[in-house]
Amino acid sequence: MSLTPRQQLDRIFEDLFAANNPDARIIIAYIQKVLYQYGLWKAYDPKDILIEVYARGVKRVDAGETIRIPIAWIKRTAMNIIREFRREAEKIGYYNLDQELHWNDDLLLYITFQYDLKAMKQAFERLEPDEQQLLNLRVVNRLSWKAVSQGLVTAGEPEFKLEALRQRGFRVLRKLRKLYEEERKNIRFQFDESDSI
Amino acid sequence: MSSNTIDDFDLIAQNYQGIVLEYCFLSGLPTLTDEQADLLDRILAQAETDEILNFLLIEFDYLIAKKLNLLDDQHLPQYDNQQAYLREYLVQFTPEDPAYYRTLQKLLRDQGWYQGLLDGVFGEDSRQAIKHFQASVHLQSNGVLTLETVLKLAPTPEAALTLTRSRSPDDR
């Protein structure tokens, strides 16, 4: 039986905040960062914002609208909620707006697009072919785990139970980021070496 | 290589460098003006329909968070607690059996929150009733049928057990 839009929304959130999902911490950290940027980090936790995001998701699907790429939608909605909360806080003269935070000002020096992408590419190439295929199906094509499972079976892979497949997907993402960190260090080292010559 | 996979990195670099760098620049600012926030909003809106951009932004979110020490030992335990809370909070009961919703409607009606039909359809009237009930027990009043809400609504532990066992199997 196919899921209703509301059930699909619930599955998105349950999936995203499942214990082993490596994207969960990144999204929470992203929201923490926006709370810092708007001086609201003493007033709200990321979870407060995410609960409001979820409530807006419910309204959205009840109104017949779809959410095509959930993580992007969650990030955007969270940022706009925090902007609204900031405006409200200013309106009522909320006293606890605090901008003080140690902030690194050399972020763009740290992030070098070509080198980071190169590290990503090398990390991706170090994944097994079946892991690469899983990422492409899940991450790029945004397939549900059920659809990923069907896609893999069609490609001749054995059938996985959904929970096992989901855990495998999480492991692959974690592995990718670990490899990515390794590759990034190597690339940065080469880059720094050549730069200093 | 197909253009709709993440292994075509040269093409990705060519297409996304500008937007990703702009995103990183804006994401790394200590505060945002309205104009800067609008720019970020536009980038995020684009990511809502572009899987590759969404993937890249998440990976760069990871880098940014690392650089800003938002994934350090001070923050991570807090995130894990919040993640656990969200798992609990956002678990919603969505059984396919209308009898389940009739039971909920009856509980809401018995407690004076619902005046509609016991039709097993969890519509706007039922959601409003849940909202009022949630407000009365100091839960977030949003009409979402969470585990916490159901447990508070059930009159006895036995009833709570029956309700929470009615959940449909996970078919993600």
Short mmCIF file of C-alpha atoms in Angstrom, two decimals:
data_model
loop_
_atom_site.label_atom_id
_atom_site.label_comp_id
_atom_site.label_asym_id
_atom_site.label_seq_id
_atom_site.Cartn_x
_atom_site.Cartn_y
_atom_site.Cartn_z
CA MET A 1 0.00 0.00 0.00
CA SER A 2 1.46 3.36 -0.99
CA LEU A 3 2.08 5.98 1.68
CA THR A 4 0.04 9.15 1.94
CA PRO A 5 1.98 12.44 1.55
CA ARG A 6 1.75 12.91 5.31
CA GLN A 7 3.16 9.45 5.95
CA GLN A 8 5.93 10.17 3.46
CA LEU A 9 6.81 13.33 5.39
CA ASP A 10 6.98 11.34 8.61
CA ARG A 11 9.22 8.79 6.97
CA ILE A 12 11.54 11.57 5.77
CA PHE A 13 11.96 12.91 9.29
CA GLU A 14 12.24 9.51 10.91
CA ASP A 15 14.82 8.49 8.33
CA LEU A 16 16.79 11.71 8.66
CA PHE A 17 16.98 11.60 12.43
CA ALA A 18 17.54 7.86 12.71
CA ALA A 19 20.34 7.10 15.16
CA ASN A 20 22.97 6.25 12.58
CA ASN A 21 22.16 8.75 9.87
CA PRO A 22 25.38 10.72 9.32
CA ASP A 23 23.49 13.67 7.81
CA ALA A 24 21.57 14.34 11.03
CA ARG A 25 24.49 15.95 12.87
CA ILE A 26 25.34 18.07 9.84
CA ILE A 27 21.82 19.45 9.62
CA ILE A 28 21.68 20.12 13.35
CA ALA A 29 25.10 21.83 13.15
CA TYR A 30 23.86 23.89 10.19
CA ILE A 31 20.87 25.11 12.24
CA GLN A 32 23.11 25.79 15.24
CA LYS A 33 25.25 27.96 12.96
CA VAL A 34 22.25 29.96 11.71
CA LEU A 35 21.11 30.44 15.34
CA TYR A 36 24.56 31.86 16.07
CA GLN A 37 24.35 34.12 13.02
CA TYR A 38 21.05 35.53 14.23
CA GLY A 39 22.07 35.77 17.89
CA LEU A 40 19.33 33.35 18.96
CA TRP A 41 21.47 30.50 20.22
CA LYS A 42 20.60 31.20 23.84
CA ALA A 43 16.88 31.30 23.07
CA TYR A 44 16.50 28.18 20.88
CA ASP A 45 18.05 24.80 20.28
CA PRO A 46 18.16 23.34 16.76
CA LYS A 47 15.53 20.81 17.82
CA ASP A 48 13.06 23.64 18.55
CA ILE A 49 13.55 24.92 15.03
CA LEU A 50 13.25 21.43 13.55
CA ILE A 51 9.95 20.84 15.31
CA GLU A 52 8.62 24.03 13.76
CA VAL A 53 10.03 22.93 10.38
CA TYR A 54 8.13 19.66 10.78
CA ALA A 55 4.90 21.46 11.66
CA ARG A 56 5.26 23.57 8.51
CA GLY A 57 5.95 20.43 6.52
CA VAL A 58 2.67 18.99 7.78
CA LYS A 59 0.80 22.10 6.63
CA ARG A 60 2.58 21.98 3.31
CA VAL A 61 1.73 18.38 2.49
CA ASP A 62 -1.81 18.83 3.81
CA ALA A 63 -2.15 21.68 1.30
CA GLY A 64 -1.15 19.27 -1.46
CA GLU A 65 2.35 20.63 -2.02
CA THR A 66 5.30 18.31 -2.42
CA ILE A 67 8.79 18.34 -0.97
CA ARG A 68 11.15 17.18 -3.65
CA ILE A 69 14.52 17.28 -1.89
CA PRO A 70 13.86 17.12 1.85
CA ILE A 71 17.26 18.16 3.21
CA ALA A 72 17.36 21.30 1.06
CA TRP A 73 13.79 22.14 2.00
CA ILE A 74 14.51 21.59 5.71
CA LYS A 75 17.59 23.83 5.61
CA ARG A 76 15.81 26.60 3.76
CA THR A 77 12.72 26.45 5.96
CA ALA A 78 14.83 26.39 9.11
CA MET A 79 16.75 29.48 8.02
CA ASN A 80 13.55 31.38 7.27
CA ILE A 81 12.00 30.36 10.59
CA ILE A 82 15.08 31.68 12.41
CA ARG A 83 14.83 34.94 10.45
CA GLU A 84 11.18 35.23 11.50
CA PHE A 85 12.04 34.49 15.13
CA ARG A 86 14.74 37.14 15.04
CA ARG A 87 12.31 39.72 13.68
CA GLU A 88 9.83 38.79 16.41
CA ALA A 89 12.55 39.01 19.06
CA GLU A 90 13.52 42.49 17.87
CA LYS A 91 9.88 43.56 17.83
CA ILE A 92 9.37 42.66 21.46
CA GLY A 93 12.82 43.86 22.52
CA TYR A 94 13.96 40.40 23.57
CA TYR A 95 16.98 40.91 25.80
CA ASN A 96 18.94 37.76 25.23
CA LEU A 97 20.13 38.32 21.66
CA ASP A 98 23.75 37.45 21.78
CA GLN A 99 26.13 37.77 18.87
CA GLU A 100 29.22 36.86 20.79
CA LEU A 101 30.83 33.78 19.41
CA HIS A 102 34.32 32.90 18.43
CA TRP A 103 34.14 32.93 14.66
CA ASN A 104 36.84 31.90 12.26
CA ASP A 105 37.26 34.54 9.60
CA ASP A 106 39.37 32.51 7.21
CA LEU A 107 36.70 30.07 6.11
CA LEU A 108 37.21 30.67 2.42
CA LEU A 109 40.93 30.10 2.80
CA TYR A 110 40.08 26.79 4.43
CA ILE A 111 37.60 25.82 1.75
CA THR A 112 39.20 25.57 -1.64
CA PHE A 113 36.56 24.37 -3.99
CA GLN A 114 38.74 22.63 -6.55
CA TYR A 115 40.81 20.84 -3.92
CA ASP A 116 37.81 19.84 -1.87
CA LEU A 117 36.07 18.55 -4.94
CA LYS A 118 39.21 16.67 -5.92
CA ALA A 119 39.27 15.10 -2.46
CA MET A 120 35.62 14.21 -2.89
CA LYS A 121 36.33 12.65 -6.26
CA GLN A 122 39.23 10.57 -4.91
CA ALA A 123 37.16 9.48 -1.93
CA PHE A 124 34.31 8.50 -4.22
CA GLU A 125 36.69 6.50 -6.41
CA ARG A 126 37.93 4.60 -3.37
CA LEU A 127 34.41 3.34 -2.67
CA GLU A 128 33.48 -0.07 -3.98
CA PRO A 129 31.43 -0.03 -7.20
CA ASP A 130 28.32 -1.23 -5.38
CA GLU A 131 28.79 1.54 -2.81
CA GLN A 132 29.09 4.12 -5.59
CA GLN A 133 25.93 2.77 -7.16
CA LEU A 134 24.10 2.94 -3.85
CA LEU A 135 25.09 6.61 -3.37
CA ASN A 136 24.02 7.51 -6.86
CA LEU A 137 20.65 5.85 -6.43
CA ARG A 138 19.99 7.24 -2.98
CA VAL A 139 21.72 10.61 -2.93
CA VAL A 140 21.43 11.82 -6.48
CA ASN A 141 18.24 10.21 -7.63
CA ARG A 142 16.64 10.74 -4.22
CA LEU A 143 15.11 7.31 -4.34
CA SER A 144 13.40 5.90 -1.28
CA TRP A 145 15.16 2.94 0.26
CA LYS A 146 12.44 0.75 -1.19
CA ALA A 147 13.14 2.11 -4.69
CA VAL A 148 16.90 1.76 -4.15
CA SER A 149 16.33 -1.85 -3.20
CA GLN A 150 14.29 -2.43 -6.35
CA GLY A 151 16.96 -0.65 -8.43
CA LEU A 152 19.69 -2.86 -7.00
CA VAL A 153 17.68 -6.02 -7.58
CA THR A 154 17.09 -4.93 -11.19
CA ALA A 155 20.86 -4.45 -11.52
CA GLY A 156 21.37 -8.04 -10.39
CA GLU A 157 22.20 -7.47 -6.73
CA PRO A 158 20.69 -9.63 -4.01
CA GLU A 159 17.62 -8.26 -2.28
CA PHE A 160 18.28 -6.50 1.04
CA LYS A 161 15.84 -5.97 3.86
CA LEU A 162 15.02 -2.26 3.97
CA GLU A 163 16.50 -1.63 7.38
CA ALA A 164 19.71 -3.45 6.40
CA LEU A 165 19.88 -1.40 3.21
CA ARG A 166 19.36 1.84 5.09
CA GLN A 167 22.13 0.96 7.54
CA ARG A 168 24.36 0.06 4.61
CA GLY A 169 23.62 3.46 3.05
CA PHE A 170 24.56 5.24 6.27
CA ARG A 171 27.80 3.23 6.47
CA VAL A 172 28.70 4.21 2.92
CA LEU A 173 28.12 7.91 3.64
CA ARG A 174 30.22 7.71 6.78
CA LYS A 175 32.94 5.89 4.86
CA LEU A 176 32.84 8.50 2.10
CA ARG A 177 33.37 11.34 4.59
CA LYS A 178 36.16 9.46 6.36
CA LEU A 179 37.91 8.85 3.05
CA TYR A 180 37.21 12.41 2.10
CA GLU A 181 38.94 13.68 5.25
CA GLU A 182 41.95 11.48 4.46
CA GLU A 183 42.13 12.62 0.87
CA ARG A 184 41.64 16.23 1.87
CA LYS A 185 44.60 16.07 4.24
CA ASN A 186 46.79 14.58 1.52
CA ILE A 187 45.71 17.12 -1.04
CA ARG A 188 46.15 20.01 1.37
CA PHE A 189 49.60 18.70 2.23
CA GLN A 190 50.60 18.52 -1.45
CA PHE A 191 49.07 21.92 -2.03
CA ASP A 192 50.90 23.50 0.90
CA GLU A 193 54.15 21.84 -0.11
CA SER A 194 54.02 23.11 -3.66
CA ASP A 195 52.83 26.47 -2.46
CA SER A 196 55.82 26.89 -0.21
CA ILE A 197 58.35 26.08 -2.87
CA MET B 1 29.70 8.75 -17.39
CA SER B 2 26.13 9.80 -17.09
CA SER B 3 25.42 13.44 -16.30
CA ASN B 4 23.04 12.47 -13.52
CA THR B 5 25.58 10.77 -11.30
CA ILE B 6 27.92 12.18 -8.70
CA ASP B 7 31.02 10.65 -10.29
CA ASP B 8 31.26 13.23 -13.07
CA PHE B 9 33.31 15.59 -10.96
CA ASP B 10 34.75 17.69 -13.77
CA LEU B 11 31.30 18.60 -14.95
CA ILE B 12 30.25 19.31 -11.38
CA ALA B 13 33.25 21.61 -10.87
CA GLN B 14 32.42 23.47 -14.04
CA ASN B 15 28.76 23.92 -13.19
CA TYR B 16 28.72 24.52 -9.47
CA GLN B 17 31.89 26.30 -8.39
CA GLY B 18 30.42 29.81 -8.34
CA ILE B 19 27.28 28.98 -6.43
CA VAL B 20 29.02 26.74 -3.89
CA LEU B 21 31.68 29.36 -3.14
CA GLU B 22 29.02 32.01 -2.70
CA TYR B 23 27.18 29.66 -0.35
CA CYS B 24 30.35 29.02 1.66
CA PHE B 25 31.12 32.73 1.88
CA LEU B 26 27.62 33.58 3.13
CA SER B 27 27.49 30.57 5.45
CA GLY B 28 30.73 31.60 7.10
CA LEU B 29 29.69 35.14 7.98
CA PRO B 30 29.18 35.80 11.70
CA THR B 31 25.97 37.72 10.98
CA LEU B 32 23.77 38.09 7.91
CA THR B 33 22.14 41.18 6.46
CA ASP B 34 18.70 40.78 4.88
CA GLU B 35 20.29 40.98 1.45
CA GLN B 36 22.79 38.24 2.27
CA ALA B 37 20.07 36.06 3.78
CA ASP B 38 17.98 36.55 0.62
CA LEU B 39 20.93 35.39 -1.47
CA LEU B 40 21.30 32.29 0.70
CA ASP B 41 17.59 31.69 0.40
CA ARG B 42 17.86 31.73 -3.38
CA ILE B 43 20.72 29.23 -3.34
CA LEU B 44 18.80 26.93 -1.00
CA ALA B 45 15.71 27.25 -3.18
CA GLN B 46 17.77 26.09 -6.13
CA ALA B 47 19.03 23.13 -4.07
CA GLU B 48 15.41 22.12 -3.48
CA THR B 49 15.23 21.03 -7.12
CA ASP B 50 18.85 20.17 -7.88
CA GLU B 51 20.09 16.93 -6.34
CA ILE B 52 23.76 17.51 -7.15
CA LEU B 53 23.74 21.01 -5.67
CA ASN B 54 21.99 19.66 -2.57
CA PHE B 55 24.63 16.95 -2.23
CA LEU B 56 27.47 19.48 -2.61
CA LEU B 57 25.97 21.91 -0.12
CA ILE B 58 25.64 19.18 2.50
CA GLU B 59 29.26 18.17 2.00
CA PHE B 60 30.36 21.79 2.29
CA ASP B 61 28.07 22.25 5.31
CA TYR B 62 30.12 19.48 6.86
CA LEU B 63 33.37 21.33 6.08
CA ILE B 64 32.01 24.65 7.31
CA ALA B 65 30.76 23.08 10.53
CA LYS B 66 34.16 21.48 11.09
CA LYS B 67 35.92 24.77 10.48
CA LEU B 68 33.60 26.67 12.82
CA ASN B 69 34.08 24.03 15.54
CA LEU B 70 30.40 23.13 15.40
CA LEU B 71 31.17 19.42 15.24
CA ASP B 72 33.50 19.39 18.24
CA ASP B 73 33.26 17.51 21.53
CA GLN B 74 31.32 20.35 23.10
CA HIS B 75 28.54 20.34 20.48
CA LEU B 76 28.26 16.69 19.44
CA PRO B 77 26.74 15.31 22.67
CA GLN B 78 24.14 18.10 22.55
CA TYR B 79 23.29 17.22 18.95
CA ASP B 80 22.96 13.55 19.81
CA ASN B 81 20.56 14.38 22.63
CA GLN B 82 18.52 16.59 20.33
CA GLN B 83 18.52 13.94 17.64
CA ALA B 84 17.19 11.41 20.15
CA TYR B 85 14.53 13.89 21.27
CA LEU B 86 13.47 14.47 17.67
CA ARG B 87 13.21 10.76 17.02
CA GLU B 88 10.90 10.48 19.97
CA TYR B 89 8.96 13.64 19.26
CA LEU B 90 8.47 13.13 15.56
CA VAL B 91 7.32 9.55 15.78
CA GLN B 92 3.78 9.83 14.58
CA PHE B 93 1.13 7.19 14.69
CA THR B 94 -0.24 6.51 11.27
CA PRO B 95 -2.04 3.18 11.30
CA GLU B 96 -4.27 2.41 8.39
CA ASP B 97 -7.07 1.11 10.57
CA PRO B 98 -9.86 3.71 11.01
CA ALA B 99 -10.77 1.99 14.29
CA TYR B 100 -7.55 3.41 15.73
CA TYR B 101 -8.59 6.96 14.89
CA ARG B 102 -12.10 6.31 16.18
CA THR B 103 -10.53 5.33 19.51
CA LEU B 104 -8.54 8.56 19.55
CA GLN B 105 -11.58 10.62 18.61
CA LYS B 106 -13.54 9.00 21.39
CA LEU B 107 -10.79 9.75 23.91
CA LEU B 108 -10.72 13.37 22.73
CA ARG B 109 -14.50 13.60 22.90
CA ASP B 110 -14.63 12.02 26.36
CA GLN B 111 -12.22 14.69 27.55
CA GLY B 112 -14.18 17.49 25.90
CA TRP B 113 -11.77 18.39 23.11
CA TYR B 114 -13.67 16.97 20.15
CA GLN B 115 -17.29 17.37 19.14
CA GLY B 116 -17.18 15.78 15.69
CA LEU B 117 -18.18 12.38 14.37
CA LEU B 118 -16.44 9.20 15.46
CA ASP B 119 -15.74 8.43 11.82
CA GLY B 120 -12.13 7.27 12.04
CA VAL B 121 -11.00 10.06 9.70
CA PHE B 122 -8.21 12.13 11.19
CA GLY B 123 -9.17 15.41 9.57
CA GLU B 124 -8.98 19.07 10.49
CA ASP B 125 -11.48 18.77 13.39
CA SER B 126 -9.43 15.99 14.94
CA ARG B 127 -6.21 17.91 14.44
CA GLN B 128 -7.68 20.99 16.10
CA ALA B 129 -8.81 18.83 19.01
CA ILE B 130 -5.31 17.43 19.34
CA LYS B 131 -3.92 20.97 19.30
CA HIS B 132 -6.21 22.04 22.15
CA PHE B 133 -5.39 18.91 24.08
CA GLN B 134 -1.65 19.46 23.59
CA ALA B 135 -1.93 23.03 24.82
CA SER B 136 -3.78 21.82 27.91
CA VAL B 137 -0.95 19.46 28.85
CA HIS B 138 1.82 21.92 27.94
CA LEU B 139 3.00 20.10 24.83
CA GLN B 140 3.85 21.93 21.64
CA SER B 141 0.41 22.69 20.20
CA ASN B 142 0.72 21.71 16.55
CA GLY B 143 -1.86 18.97 16.01
CA VAL B 144 0.82 16.37 15.32
CA LEU B 145 0.05 12.97 16.75
CA THR B 146 3.31 12.18 18.50
CA LEU B 147 4.15 9.39 20.87
CA GLU B 148 4.19 11.88 23.73
CA THR B 149 0.73 13.16 22.80
CA VAL B 150 -0.78 9.69 22.57
CA LEU B 151 0.72 8.66 25.88
CA LYS B 152 -0.71 11.72 27.60
CA LEU B 153 -4.10 11.28 25.96
CA ALA B 154 -4.49 7.65 26.99
CA PRO B 155 -6.37 7.43 30.32
CA THR B 156 -4.47 4.39 31.60
CA PRO B 157 -1.11 2.73 30.94
CA GLU B 158 -3.00 -0.24 29.44
CA ALA B 159 -4.80 2.04 26.99
CA ALA B 160 -1.50 3.69 26.07
CA LEU B 161 0.00 0.29 25.39
CA THR B 162 -2.92 -0.68 23.15
CA LEU B 163 -2.66 2.58 21.23
CA THR B 164 1.07 2.47 20.75
CA ARG B 165 0.91 -1.14 19.58
CA SER B 166 -1.46 -0.15 16.80
CA ARG B 167 1.28 1.41 14.76
CA SER B 168 1.56 0.31 11.15
CA PRO B 169 4.66 -1.62 10.12
CA ASP B 170 7.56 0.39 8.79
CA ASP B 171 7.42 0.17 5.00
CA ARG B 172 9.90 2.86 4.11
#
